[in-house]
Short mmCIF file of C-alpha atoms and ligand atoms in Angstrom, two decimals:
data_model
loop_
_atom_site.label_atom_id
_atom_site.label_comp_id
_atom_site.label_asym_id
_atom_site.label_seq_id
_atom_site.Cartn_x
_atom_site.Cartn_y
_atom_site.Cartn_z
CA UNK A 1 66.50 50.35 113.65
CA UNK A 2 69.28 52.92 113.24
CA UNK A 3 72.10 52.72 110.72
CA UNK A 4 74.78 53.90 113.15
CA UNK A 5 77.63 56.30 112.44
CA UNK A 6 78.50 56.04 108.74
CA UNK A 7 81.68 56.63 106.75
CA UNK A 8 80.85 57.74 103.19
CA UNK A 9 83.28 57.69 100.25
CA UNK A 10 82.79 59.29 96.81
CA UNK A 11 85.33 59.07 93.97
CA UNK A 12 83.15 58.70 90.85
CA UNK A 13 84.58 61.62 88.88
CA UNK A 14 86.90 64.51 89.72
CA UNK A 15 86.15 65.16 93.41
CA UNK A 16 87.55 63.00 96.19
CA UNK A 17 85.18 63.23 99.14
CA UNK A 18 84.93 61.54 102.55
CA UNK A 19 82.15 62.19 105.08
CA UNK A 20 80.98 60.91 108.43
CA UNK A 21 77.29 61.06 109.42
CA UNK A 22 75.91 60.08 112.81
CA UNK A 23 73.10 57.51 113.02
CA UNK A 24 70.43 60.21 112.54
CA UNK A 25 72.06 61.54 109.38
CA UNK A 26 73.75 64.54 111.06
CA UNK A 27 76.76 65.62 109.00
CA UNK A 28 79.73 65.41 111.39
CA UNK A 29 82.39 65.82 108.70
CA UNK A 30 82.24 66.35 104.93
CA UNK A 31 85.66 66.77 103.34
CA UNK A 32 86.33 67.42 99.69
CA UNK A 33 89.44 67.58 97.57
CA UNK A 34 88.74 69.05 94.15
CA UNK A 35 90.84 68.05 91.12
CA UNK A 36 89.77 71.04 89.02
CA UNK A 37 93.30 72.47 88.99
CA UNK A 38 94.84 69.12 87.91
CA UNK A 39 92.49 68.78 84.91
CA UNK A 40 92.30 72.47 83.94
CA UNK A 41 95.30 72.40 81.53
CA UNK A 42 93.51 69.65 79.54
CA UNK A 43 90.13 71.45 79.29
CA UNK A 44 88.20 68.51 80.79
CA UNK A 45 88.51 65.51 83.11
CA UNK A 46 91.35 63.09 82.19
CA UNK A 47 90.25 59.67 83.56
CA UNK A 48 93.74 58.30 84.29
CA UNK A 49 94.73 61.49 86.07
CA UNK A 50 91.50 61.37 88.11
CA UNK A 51 92.35 57.86 89.38
CA UNK A 52 95.85 58.95 90.39
CA UNK A 53 94.55 62.03 92.18
CA UNK A 54 92.00 59.92 94.10
CA UNK A 55 94.76 57.47 95.08
CA UNK A 56 96.79 60.35 96.47
CA UNK A 57 93.97 62.24 98.23
CA UNK A 58 91.69 59.50 99.58
CA UNK A 59 93.85 58.05 102.40
CA UNK A 60 94.71 61.56 103.64
CA UNK A 61 91.08 62.74 103.62
CA UNK A 62 89.83 59.51 105.23
CA UNK A 63 92.35 59.74 108.08
CA UNK A 64 91.39 63.37 108.64
CA UNK A 65 87.64 62.64 108.55
CA UNK A 66 87.95 59.78 111.05
CA UNK A 67 89.96 62.01 113.39
CA UNK A 68 87.29 64.73 113.30
CA UNK A 69 84.25 62.41 113.55
CA UNK A 70 82.24 62.07 116.76
CA UNK A 71 83.29 58.42 117.14
CA UNK A 72 84.23 55.31 115.17
CA UNK A 73 82.05 54.40 112.15
CA UNK A 74 79.68 51.43 112.30
CA UNK A 75 78.81 51.34 108.59
CA UNK A 76 80.71 52.07 105.34
CA UNK A 77 78.98 53.46 102.21
CA UNK A 78 80.75 53.92 98.88
CA UNK A 79 79.79 55.06 95.38
CA UNK A 80 80.10 52.05 93.08
CA UNK A 81 78.74 53.67 89.87
CA UNK A 82 78.02 55.19 87.48
CA UNK A 83 81.23 57.13 86.80
CA UNK A 84 84.81 56.75 85.61
CA UNK A 85 85.73 53.13 86.18
CA UNK A 86 89.31 53.73 87.41
CA UNK A 87 88.18 56.54 89.71
CA UNK A 88 85.33 54.45 91.15
CA UNK A 89 87.67 51.50 91.75
CA UNK A 90 89.90 53.59 94.02
CA UNK A 91 86.94 54.35 96.33
CA UNK A 92 85.43 50.86 96.15
CA UNK A 93 88.71 49.11 96.99
CA UNK A 94 89.50 51.52 99.82
CA UNK A 95 86.00 51.20 101.33
CA UNK A 96 86.02 47.41 100.96
CA UNK A 97 89.41 47.06 102.68
CA UNK A 98 88.35 49.43 105.45
CA UNK A 99 85.05 47.59 106.06
CA UNK A 100 86.73 44.17 105.90
CA UNK A 101 89.57 45.21 108.20
CA UNK A 102 87.17 46.60 110.82
CA UNK A 103 84.45 43.96 110.32
CA UNK A 104 81.90 46.66 109.42
CA UNK A 105 78.91 46.27 107.10
CA UNK A 106 79.44 47.73 103.62
CA UNK A 107 76.79 49.24 101.35
CA UNK A 108 77.33 50.09 97.67
CA UNK A 109 75.58 53.29 96.62
CA UNK A 110 74.48 54.42 93.18
CA UNK A 111 75.74 57.96 92.56
CA UNK A 112 72.24 59.13 91.54
CA UNK A 113 70.76 57.68 94.71
CA UNK A 114 73.28 59.86 96.54
CA UNK A 115 72.14 63.02 94.72
CA UNK A 116 68.50 62.11 95.46
CA UNK A 117 69.33 61.91 99.20
CA UNK A 118 71.15 65.27 99.34
CA UNK A 119 68.13 67.62 99.83
CA UNK A 120 67.33 65.79 103.08
CA UNK A 121 70.69 66.76 104.63
CA UNK A 122 71.61 70.05 106.25
CA UNK A 123 74.89 71.60 107.30
CA UNK A 124 73.61 73.32 110.45
CA UNK A 125 74.07 70.28 112.69
CA UNK A 126 70.51 68.92 112.49
CA UNK A 127 69.48 65.33 111.71
CA UNK A 128 68.50 64.35 108.16
CA UNK A 129 64.86 65.14 107.34
CA UNK A 130 62.26 62.47 106.74
CA UNK A 131 61.00 61.91 103.22
CA UNK A 132 57.23 62.58 102.99
CA UNK A 133 56.37 60.38 99.98
CA UNK A 134 55.55 60.79 97.19
CA UNK A 135 58.35 63.17 96.16
CA UNK A 136 59.02 64.63 92.71
CA UNK A 137 62.81 64.97 92.50
CA UNK A 138 64.83 66.70 89.81
CA UNK A 139 68.43 65.55 89.31
CA UNK A 140 70.37 67.95 87.09
CA UNK A 141 74.14 67.62 86.92
CA UNK A 142 77.00 67.37 84.44
CA UNK A 143 75.90 63.85 83.52
CA UNK A 144 72.16 63.62 84.24
CA UNK A 145 68.92 65.54 83.81
CA UNK A 146 65.84 63.62 84.98
CA UNK A 147 62.74 63.92 87.13
CA UNK A 148 62.14 61.00 89.49
CA UNK A 149 59.12 59.90 91.50
CA UNK A 150 60.26 58.71 94.94
CA UNK A 151 57.71 56.34 96.39
CA UNK A 152 57.82 53.15 98.49
CA UNK A 153 61.62 53.62 98.93
CA UNK A 154 62.10 53.42 95.16
CA UNK A 155 62.96 55.96 92.49
CA UNK A 156 61.06 55.71 89.26
CA UNK A 157 62.32 57.88 86.44
CA UNK A 158 59.55 60.01 84.92
CA UNK A 159 61.55 61.70 82.15
CA UNK A 160 65.14 62.16 81.05
CA UNK A 161 67.40 63.98 78.62
CA UNK A 162 67.78 62.47 75.17
CA UNK A 163 71.18 64.06 74.57
CA UNK A 164 73.26 66.49 76.67
CA UNK A 165 72.74 66.97 80.41
CA UNK A 166 71.82 70.47 81.66
CA UNK A 167 75.23 70.92 83.38
CA UNK A 168 77.00 69.86 80.21
CA UNK A 169 75.14 72.61 78.29
CA UNK A 170 76.29 75.18 80.89
CA UNK A 171 79.87 73.91 80.59
CA UNK A 172 79.97 73.93 76.76
CA UNK A 173 78.44 77.41 76.44
CA UNK A 174 80.93 78.76 79.01
CA UNK A 175 83.79 77.00 77.19
CA UNK A 176 82.84 78.58 73.86
CA UNK A 177 83.12 82.01 75.53
CA UNK A 178 86.57 81.08 76.88
CA UNK A 179 85.25 80.96 80.47
CA UNK A 180 86.76 78.48 82.97
CA UNK A 181 85.48 74.95 83.69
CA UNK A 182 83.04 74.13 85.27
CA UNK A 183 80.89 76.70 83.49
CA UNK A 184 77.74 76.55 85.65
CA UNK A 185 78.92 78.73 88.55
CA UNK A 186 80.41 81.40 86.21
CA UNK A 187 77.28 81.53 84.03
CA UNK A 188 75.17 81.80 87.21
CA UNK A 189 77.24 84.80 88.38
CA UNK A 190 77.26 86.62 85.02
CA UNK A 191 73.58 85.91 84.25
CA UNK A 192 72.56 87.83 87.38
CA UNK A 193 73.54 91.09 85.60
CA UNK A 194 71.92 90.29 82.24
CA UNK A 195 68.48 90.69 80.65
CA UNK A 196 66.94 87.20 80.25
CA UNK A 197 64.55 88.51 77.55
CA UNK A 198 67.36 89.96 75.40
CA UNK A 199 68.03 86.96 73.14
CA UNK A 200 65.29 84.63 71.88
CA UNK A 201 66.50 81.03 72.23
CA UNK A 202 64.57 77.86 71.32
CA UNK A 203 62.50 75.97 73.91
CA UNK A 204 62.90 72.32 72.83
CA UNK A 205 59.85 70.02 72.75
CA UNK A 206 60.06 66.35 71.77
CA UNK A 207 57.08 65.11 69.79
CA UNK A 208 57.06 61.48 70.99
CA UNK A 209 57.47 62.36 74.70
CA UNK A 210 56.94 66.04 75.50
CA UNK A 211 58.17 65.48 79.08
CA UNK A 212 61.70 64.47 77.99
CA UNK A 213 64.56 66.95 77.72
CA UNK A 214 66.88 67.85 74.86
CA UNK A 215 69.63 70.37 75.55
CA UNK A 216 71.81 69.95 72.48
CA UNK A 217 69.74 72.21 70.15
CA UNK A 218 69.61 74.96 72.76
CA UNK A 219 73.35 74.61 73.39
CA UNK A 220 74.14 74.79 69.64
CA UNK A 221 71.85 77.80 69.09
CA UNK A 222 73.58 79.62 71.96
CA UNK A 223 77.08 78.77 70.68
CA UNK A 224 76.05 79.86 67.15
CA UNK A 225 74.94 83.21 68.58
CA UNK A 226 78.30 83.55 70.40
CA UNK A 227 80.21 82.93 67.15
CA UNK A 228 78.11 85.16 64.87
CA UNK A 229 78.11 88.02 67.38
CA UNK A 230 81.85 87.49 68.08
CA UNK A 231 81.26 87.38 71.86
CA UNK A 232 84.12 86.72 74.29
CA UNK A 233 83.94 86.18 78.03
CA UNK A 234 87.62 86.06 78.92
CA UNK A 235 88.90 89.57 78.20
CA UNK A 236 90.92 91.61 80.68
CA UNK A 237 87.84 93.40 82.03
CA UNK A 238 84.31 92.25 82.89
CA UNK A 239 82.54 90.64 79.90
CA UNK A 240 80.34 92.95 77.80
CA UNK A 241 76.63 93.60 78.32
CA UNK A 242 75.90 91.31 75.34
CA UNK A 243 77.62 88.40 77.13
CA UNK A 244 75.63 89.03 80.33
CA UNK A 245 72.39 89.24 78.32
CA UNK A 246 73.08 86.10 76.33
CA UNK A 247 73.97 84.09 79.45
CA UNK A 248 70.85 85.31 81.26
CA UNK A 249 68.73 84.31 78.23
CA UNK A 250 70.45 80.92 78.03
CA UNK A 251 70.05 80.27 81.76
CA UNK A 252 66.34 81.14 81.57
CA UNK A 253 65.86 78.75 78.62
CA UNK A 254 67.58 75.89 80.54
CA UNK A 255 65.53 76.53 83.69
CA UNK A 256 62.26 76.83 81.70
CA UNK A 257 63.05 73.53 80.03
CA UNK A 258 63.91 71.75 83.31
CA UNK A 259 60.67 72.92 84.93
CA UNK A 260 58.44 72.39 81.91
CA UNK A 261 57.39 68.78 82.85
CA UNK A 262 56.52 69.79 86.42
CA UNK A 263 52.87 70.79 85.99
CA UNK A 264 51.99 67.56 84.22
CA UNK A 265 53.99 65.39 86.66
CA UNK A 266 52.46 67.12 89.69
CA UNK A 267 48.92 66.59 88.31
CA UNK A 268 49.72 62.94 87.64
CA UNK A 269 51.48 62.05 90.92
CA UNK A 270 50.19 64.59 93.50
CA UNK A 271 53.58 64.94 95.28
CA UNK A 272 53.89 66.05 98.89
CA UNK A 273 57.36 67.47 98.23
CA UNK A 274 59.51 68.82 95.37
CA UNK A 275 63.30 68.50 95.51
CA UNK A 276 66.25 69.24 93.22
CA UNK A 277 69.81 67.94 93.38
CA UNK A 278 73.00 67.68 91.32
CA UNK A 279 75.38 70.52 90.49
CA UNK A 280 72.79 72.51 88.51
CA UNK A 281 70.58 72.62 91.64
CA UNK A 282 73.05 75.26 92.90
CA UNK A 283 71.75 77.59 90.18
CA UNK A 284 70.19 80.76 91.60
CA UNK A 285 67.40 81.07 89.02
CA UNK A 286 66.48 77.37 89.19
CA UNK A 287 66.21 77.54 92.98
CA UNK A 288 64.02 80.67 92.83
CA UNK A 289 61.77 79.27 90.14
CA UNK A 290 61.36 75.95 91.96
CA UNK A 291 60.31 77.75 95.14
CA UNK A 292 57.79 79.73 93.08
CA UNK A 293 56.47 76.62 91.33
CA UNK A 294 56.06 74.93 94.73
CA UNK A 295 54.01 77.79 96.13
CA UNK A 296 51.85 77.91 92.96
CA UNK A 297 51.23 74.16 93.19
CA UNK A 298 50.80 74.25 96.98
CA UNK A 299 53.66 71.74 97.43
CA UNK A 300 56.60 72.13 99.79
CA UNK A 301 60.07 72.51 98.24
CA UNK A 302 63.26 71.15 99.81
CA UNK A 303 66.61 72.12 98.29
CA UNK A 304 70.05 70.90 99.40
CA UNK A 305 72.51 73.45 100.78
CA UNK A 306 74.54 74.72 97.79
CA UNK A 307 77.66 72.95 99.14
CA UNK A 308 75.87 69.59 98.85
CA UNK A 309 74.54 70.03 95.29
CA UNK A 310 77.79 68.99 93.59
CA UNK A 311 79.43 65.62 94.24
CA UNK A 312 80.07 64.94 97.93
CA UNK A 313 80.38 61.97 100.28
CA UNK A 314 77.74 63.16 102.80
CA UNK A 315 74.98 62.35 100.29
CA UNK A 316 76.57 58.94 99.63
CA UNK A 317 76.70 58.20 103.38
CA UNK A 318 73.00 59.18 103.74
CA UNK A 319 71.90 57.07 100.75
CA UNK A 320 73.98 54.23 102.27
CA UNK A 321 72.13 54.57 105.60
CA UNK A 322 68.74 54.38 103.86
CA UNK A 323 69.88 51.34 101.84
CA UNK A 324 71.21 49.68 105.01
CA UNK A 325 67.85 50.24 106.72
CA UNK A 326 66.19 48.54 103.72
CA UNK A 327 68.40 45.53 104.43
CA UNK A 328 71.10 46.00 101.80
CA UNK A 329 74.66 44.74 102.45
CA UNK A 330 77.52 44.05 100.05
CA UNK A 331 80.39 41.63 100.42
CA UNK A 332 83.65 43.62 100.69
CA UNK A 333 85.53 40.72 99.05
CA UNK A 334 83.29 40.84 95.94
CA UNK A 335 82.12 44.42 95.48
CA UNK A 336 83.02 45.79 92.07
CA UNK A 337 82.71 49.22 90.46
CA UNK A 338 80.48 49.71 87.41
CA UNK A 339 80.91 52.55 84.95
CA UNK A 340 77.58 52.14 83.18
CA UNK A 341 74.18 53.67 83.98
CA UNK A 342 72.47 50.48 82.82
CA UNK A 343 73.60 48.51 85.83
CA UNK A 344 72.08 49.58 89.12
CA UNK A 345 72.64 48.04 92.54
CA UNK A 346 69.40 46.90 94.15
CA UNK A 347 67.83 49.99 95.67
CA UNK A 348 66.14 53.24 94.92
CA UNK A 349 67.39 53.79 91.39
CA UNK A 350 66.43 50.42 89.94
CA UNK A 351 64.21 52.06 87.31
CA UNK A 352 66.92 54.16 85.61
O1 KG4 B 401 76.71 66.92 90.38
P1 KG4 B 401 77.98 67.40 89.78
O2 KG4 B 401 79.06 67.88 90.70
O3 KG4 B 401 78.68 66.32 88.90
C1 KG4 B 401 78.04 65.35 88.15
O4 KG4 B 401 77.60 64.32 88.73
O5 KG4 B 401 77.93 65.61 86.94
O6 KG4 B 401 77.56 68.56 88.74
C2 KG4 B 401 78.49 69.33 88.06
C3 KG4 B 401 77.75 70.21 87.06
C4 KG4 B 401 78.67 70.97 86.13
O7 KG4 B 401 78.20 70.79 84.80
C5 KG4 B 401 78.54 72.43 86.57
O8 KG4 B 401 78.72 73.36 85.52
C6 KG4 B 401 77.11 72.45 87.09
O9 KG4 B 401 76.96 71.20 87.75
N1 KG4 B 401 76.90 73.57 88.04
C7 KG4 B 401 76.01 74.57 87.83
C8 KG4 B 401 76.14 75.46 88.93
N2 KG4 B 401 77.09 74.95 89.79
C9 KG4 B 401 77.54 73.77 89.22
N3 KG4 B 401 75.17 74.81 86.81
C10 KG4 B 401 74.41 75.94 86.88
N4 KG4 B 401 74.48 76.83 87.89
C11 KG4 B 401 75.32 76.65 88.93
N5 KG4 B 401 75.39 77.54 89.93
ZN1 ZN B 402 77.09 63.93 90.55
#
């Protein structure tokens, strides 16, 4: 069975995105309208503003995506949670009306399920790759940091963060230096010119579950160092050597921490593939270190193209196709958005 051409819609946070994939998961169109500029004056995402921006951008992007697609869609996939409730509702209502109006099947997608599907997509015009189970999959974004075991079309969470997400730590450290939001890409760029051994930062370890993550102590230690050393990242010229060194040391500590559970998880689950997704999976050092870990463990590594690491509708469309092939359908007259992580639609992420 094939899923058919799929329209994907993502509005869970501050990016409006619409994509069309053909029945084999080829990305025909993946459009994105970022709200970064709208939220920048407030120093973070303003939920009400996000909903309004989605309302404005979504119909325009959808019309454009449908015009550029290889043909009419046969399936609609939409993010229904977790995320900002007002923002999610814009996408869910639009997708439901579209599916109902055209008598198309509708599938609700969990945002994390979308991230988990992203490494299997490419932007060179090829079909989506098959998933050789079992897979060990890292999701590291502004809201999540977890390793999952993908097996029997299900995602079982192996470990998680107890406090901040990895992306959040990047954002807060960048913010305390006066660098723009989101901090991850800026830190990535500046860390390339720094010495990662220059500043000794803590490597957290939780006594009750050594596989779990904790980023808040590392974040606070880094911010303390910034304050005591009087570091600034937003001067007229390039930041100082000390800023580059601190950011390289911080980035190394985050990456070490994210990869620390891998040896144990690989021994336990004998994966055939390692993947990473979410905004932090764009990080240069994380990508390099994952490739190295894969070759040391003798396991293949599959990383999404950088453009598909942050929120996008192509990954939602792909996760929707996989859910459709598992038999999932949702009633467009009843589908609701859910803000919470506790609720999961039936599907891969049931265990979270
Ligand atoms: O997946 P995403 O777009 O949104 C969430 O679902 O949270 O991830 C955004 C996060 C931000 O915290 C951003 O700073 C981080 O991903 N990020 C990065 C990089 N690019 C984006 N972190 C580290 N290195 C990067 N190159
Ligand atoms: Zn995300």
